[in-house]
Amino acid sequence: MHSNDELELRRKKALFRAQRRGFRELDLIFGAFADAHLPRLCAQDLSRFEELLDVPDWEIFDWIMGSTPVPARYDTSVFARLCAYKPGMGV
């Protein structure tokens, strides 16, 4: 498979997963962020986003809310952008 095709397939899968986490608040946060940013994420940032999608809902929700510290492995620019994203504002 051509690398651009592979990257596009990964983006589509990530979008699907982001919109259907099963935890309503995270569906909204991840889904809106994915809609706005996935088309422009480079392969490395897409991998970081996919790693965030693998984190259990309750755990990542606590990180986003600031109730527990974000482990260094996940404390990336992608996580920061996810937390800062405000739908409709293009952040």
PDB file of N, CA, C and O in Angstrom, residues 52-78:
ATOM      1  N   LEU A  52      -3.160   7.969  22.340  1.00  0.00           N
ATOM      2  CA  LEU A  52      -4.155   8.545  23.256  1.00  0.00           C
ATOM      3  C   LEU A  52      -5.482   7.796  23.154  1.00  0.00           C
ATOM      4  O   LEU A  52      -6.177   7.608  24.155  1.00  0.00           O
ATOM      5  N   LEU A  53      -5.833   7.367  21.954  1.00  0.00           N
ATOM      6  CA  LEU A  53      -7.078   6.625  21.772  1.00  0.00           C
ATOM      7  C   LEU A  53      -7.047   5.271  22.488  1.00  0.00           C
ATOM      8  O   LEU A  53      -8.099   4.726  22.810  1.00  0.00           O
ATOM      9  N   ASP A  54      -5.859   4.754  22.752  1.00  0.00           N
ATOM     10  CA  ASP A  54      -5.712   3.468  23.438  1.00  0.00           C
ATOM     11  C   ASP A  54      -5.817   3.579  24.958  1.00  0.00           C
ATOM     12  O   ASP A  54      -5.961   2.571  25.642  1.00  0.00           O
ATOM     13  N   VAL A  55      -5.755   4.800  25.487  1.00  0.00           N
ATOM     14  CA  VAL A  55      -5.824   5.004  26.937  1.00  0.00           C
ATOM     15  C   VAL A  55      -7.271   4.820  27.401  1.00  0.00           C
ATOM     16  O   VAL A  55      -8.198   5.321  26.753  1.00  0.00           O
ATOM     17  N   PRO A  56      -7.482   4.115  28.525  1.00  0.00           N
ATOM     18  CA  PRO A  56      -8.847   3.955  29.044  1.00  0.00           C
ATOM     19  C   PRO A  56      -9.530   5.312  29.288  1.00  0.00           C
ATOM     20  O   PRO A  56      -8.877   6.277  29.709  1.00  0.00           O
ATOM     21  N   ASP A  57     -10.823   5.347  29.033  1.00  0.00           N
ATOM     22  CA  ASP A  57     -11.595   6.590  29.118  1.00  0.00           C
ATOM     23  C   ASP A  57     -11.422   7.326  30.441  1.00  0.00           C
ATOM     24  O   ASP A  57     -11.148   8.521  30.466  1.00  0.00           O
ATOM     25  N   TRP A  58     -11.634   6.622  31.554  1.00  0.00           N
ATOM     26  CA  TRP A  58     -11.580   7.279  32.862  1.00  0.00           C
ATOM     27  C   TRP A  58     -10.212   7.896  33.122  1.00  0.00           C
ATOM     28  O   TRP A  58     -10.089   8.950  33.736  1.00  0.00           O
ATOM     29  N   GLU A  59      -9.166   7.248  32.622  1.00  0.00           N
ATOM     30  CA  GLU A  59      -7.800   7.721  32.854  1.00  0.00           C
ATOM     31  C   GLU A  59      -7.527   9.010  32.071  1.00  0.00           C
ATOM     32  O   GLU A  59      -7.059  10.001  32.637  1.00  0.00           O
ATOM     33  N   ILE A  60      -7.851   8.996  30.793  1.00  0.00           N
ATOM     34  CA  ILE A  60      -7.584  10.193  29.979  1.00  0.00           C
ATOM     35  C   ILE A  60      -8.503  11.347  30.378  1.00  0.00           C
ATOM     36  O   ILE A  60      -8.108  12.505  30.346  1.00  0.00           O
ATOM     37  N   PHE A  61      -9.716  11.029  30.802  1.00  0.00           N
ATOM     38  CA  PHE A  61     -10.623  12.083  31.262  1.00  0.00           C
ATOM     39  C   PHE A  61     -10.023  12.786  32.482  1.00  0.00           C
ATOM     40  O   PHE A  61     -10.067  14.017  32.571  1.00  0.00           O
ATOM     41  N   ASP A  62      -9.454  12.030  33.411  1.00  0.00           N
ATOM     42  CA  ASP A  62      -8.806  12.633  34.579  1.00  0.00           C
ATOM     43  C   ASP A  62      -7.629  13.514  34.180  1.00  0.00           C
ATOM     44  O   ASP A  62      -7.399  14.568  34.775  1.00  0.00           O
ATOM     45  N   TRP A  63      -6.874  13.093  33.147  1.00  0.00           N
ATOM     46  CA  TRP A  63      -5.764  13.926  32.681  1.00  0.00           C
ATOM     47  C   TRP A  63      -6.282  15.226  32.100  1.00  0.00           C
ATOM     48  O   TRP A  63      -5.750  16.295  32.381  1.00  0.00           O
ATOM     49  N   ILE A  64      -7.311  15.131  31.267  1.00  0.00           N
ATOM     50  CA  ILE A  64      -7.864  16.322  30.613  1.00  0.00           C
ATOM     51  C   ILE A  64      -8.433  17.292  31.646  1.00  0.00           C
ATOM     52  O   ILE A  64      -8.262  18.506  31.532  1.00  0.00           O
ATOM     53  N   MET A  65      -9.084  16.752  32.666  1.00  0.00           N
ATOM     54  CA  MET A  65      -9.675  17.586  33.716  1.00  0.00           C
ATOM     55  C   MET A  65      -8.629  18.110  34.695  1.00  0.00           C
ATOM     56  O   MET A  65      -8.919  18.976  35.509  1.00  0.00           O
ATOM     57  N   GLY A  66      -7.419  17.571  34.617  1.00  0.00           N
ATOM     58  CA  GLY A  66      -6.349  18.014  35.505  1.00  0.00           C
ATOM     59  C   GLY A  66      -6.390  17.369  36.883  1.00  0.00           C
ATOM     60  O   GLY A  66      -5.703  17.815  37.797  1.00  0.00           O
ATOM     61  N   SER A  67      -7.205  16.320  37.059  1.00  0.00           N
ATOM     62  CA  SER A  67      -7.308  15.646  38.365  1.00  0.00           C
ATOM     63  C   SER A  67      -6.099  14.778  38.661  1.00  0.00           C
ATOM     64  O   SER A  67      -5.792  14.531  39.816  1.00  0.00           O
ATOM     65  N   THR A  68      -5.472  14.260  37.631  1.00  0.00           N
ATOM     66  CA  THR A  68      -4.261  13.453  37.809  1.00  0.00           C
ATOM     67  C   THR A  68      -3.231  13.895  36.769  1.00  0.00           C
ATOM     68  O   THR A  68      -3.602  14.346  35.678  1.00  0.00           O
ATOM     69  N   PRO A  69      -1.968  13.778  37.122  1.00  0.00           N
ATOM     70  CA  PRO A  69      -0.934  14.204  36.169  1.00  0.00           C
ATOM     71  C   PRO A  69      -0.864  13.283  34.945  1.00  0.00           C
ATOM     72  O   PRO A  69      -1.138  12.091  35.036  1.00  0.00           O
ATOM     73  N   VAL A  70      -0.503  13.877  33.850  1.00  0.00           N
ATOM     74  CA  VAL A  70      -0.345  13.137  32.594  1.00  0.00           C
ATOM     75  C   VAL A  70       1.030  12.472  32.608  1.00  0.00           C
ATOM     76  O   VAL A  70       2.037  13.150  32.800  1.00  0.00           O
ATOM     77  N   PRO A  71       1.078  11.159  32.406  1.00  0.00           N
ATOM     78  CA  PRO A  71       2.388  10.503  32.314  1.00  0.00           C
ATOM     79  C   PRO A  71       3.209  11.102  31.167  1.00  0.00           C
ATOM     80  O   PRO A  71       2.663  11.488  30.132  1.00  0.00           O
ATOM     81  N   ALA A  72       4.508  11.170  31.369  1.00  0.00           N
ATOM     82  CA  ALA A  72       5.400  11.803  30.387  1.00  0.00           C
ATOM     83  C   ALA A  72       5.218  11.235  28.985  1.00  0.00           C
ATOM     84  O   ALA A  72       5.274  11.979  28.003  1.00  0.00           O
ATOM     85  N   ARG A  73       4.968   9.936  28.895  1.00  0.00           N
ATOM     86  CA  ARG A  73       4.803   9.294  27.576  1.00  0.00           C
ATOM     87  C   ARG A  73       3.675   9.938  26.759  1.00  0.00           C
ATOM     88  O   ARG A  73       3.725   9.983  25.529  1.00  0.00           O
ATOM     89  N   TYR A  74       2.635  10.393  27.443  1.00  0.00           N
ATOM     90  CA  TYR A  74       1.467  10.952  26.762  1.00  0.00           C
ATOM     91  C   TYR A  74       1.433  12.479  26.777  1.00  0.00           C
ATOM     92  O   TYR A  74       0.568  13.077  26.142  1.00  0.00           O
ATOM     93  N   ASP A  75       2.337  13.101  27.509  1.00  0.00           N
ATOM     94  CA  ASP A  75       2.348  14.550  27.639  1.00  0.00           C
ATOM     95  C   ASP A  75       3.068  15.161  26.437  1.00  0.00           C
ATOM     96  O   ASP A  75       4.191  15.651  26.524  1.00  0.00           O
ATOM     97  N   THR A  76       2.393  15.106  25.310  1.00  0.00           N
ATOM     98  CA  THR A  76       2.960  15.542  24.033  1.00  0.00           C
ATOM     99  C   THR A  76       2.251  16.794  23.528  1.00  0.00           C
ATOM    100  O   THR A  76       1.241  17.215  24.091  1.00  0.00           O
ATOM    101  N   SER A  77       2.755  17.325  22.458  1.00  0.00           N
ATOM    102  CA  SER A  77       2.105  18.487  21.848  1.00  0.00           C
ATOM    103  C   SER A  77       0.700  18.131  21.351  1.00  0.00           C
ATOM    104  O   SER A  77      -0.199  18.971  21.369  1.00  0.00           O
ATOM    105  N   VAL A  78       0.494  16.887  20.950  1.00  0.00           N
ATOM    106  CA  VAL A  78      -0.834  16.461  20.491  1.00  0.00           C
ATOM    107  C   VAL A  78      -1.812  16.473  21.664  1.00  0.00           C
ATOM    108  O   VAL A  78      -2.938  16.960  21.535  1.00  0.00           O
TER     109      VAL A  78
END
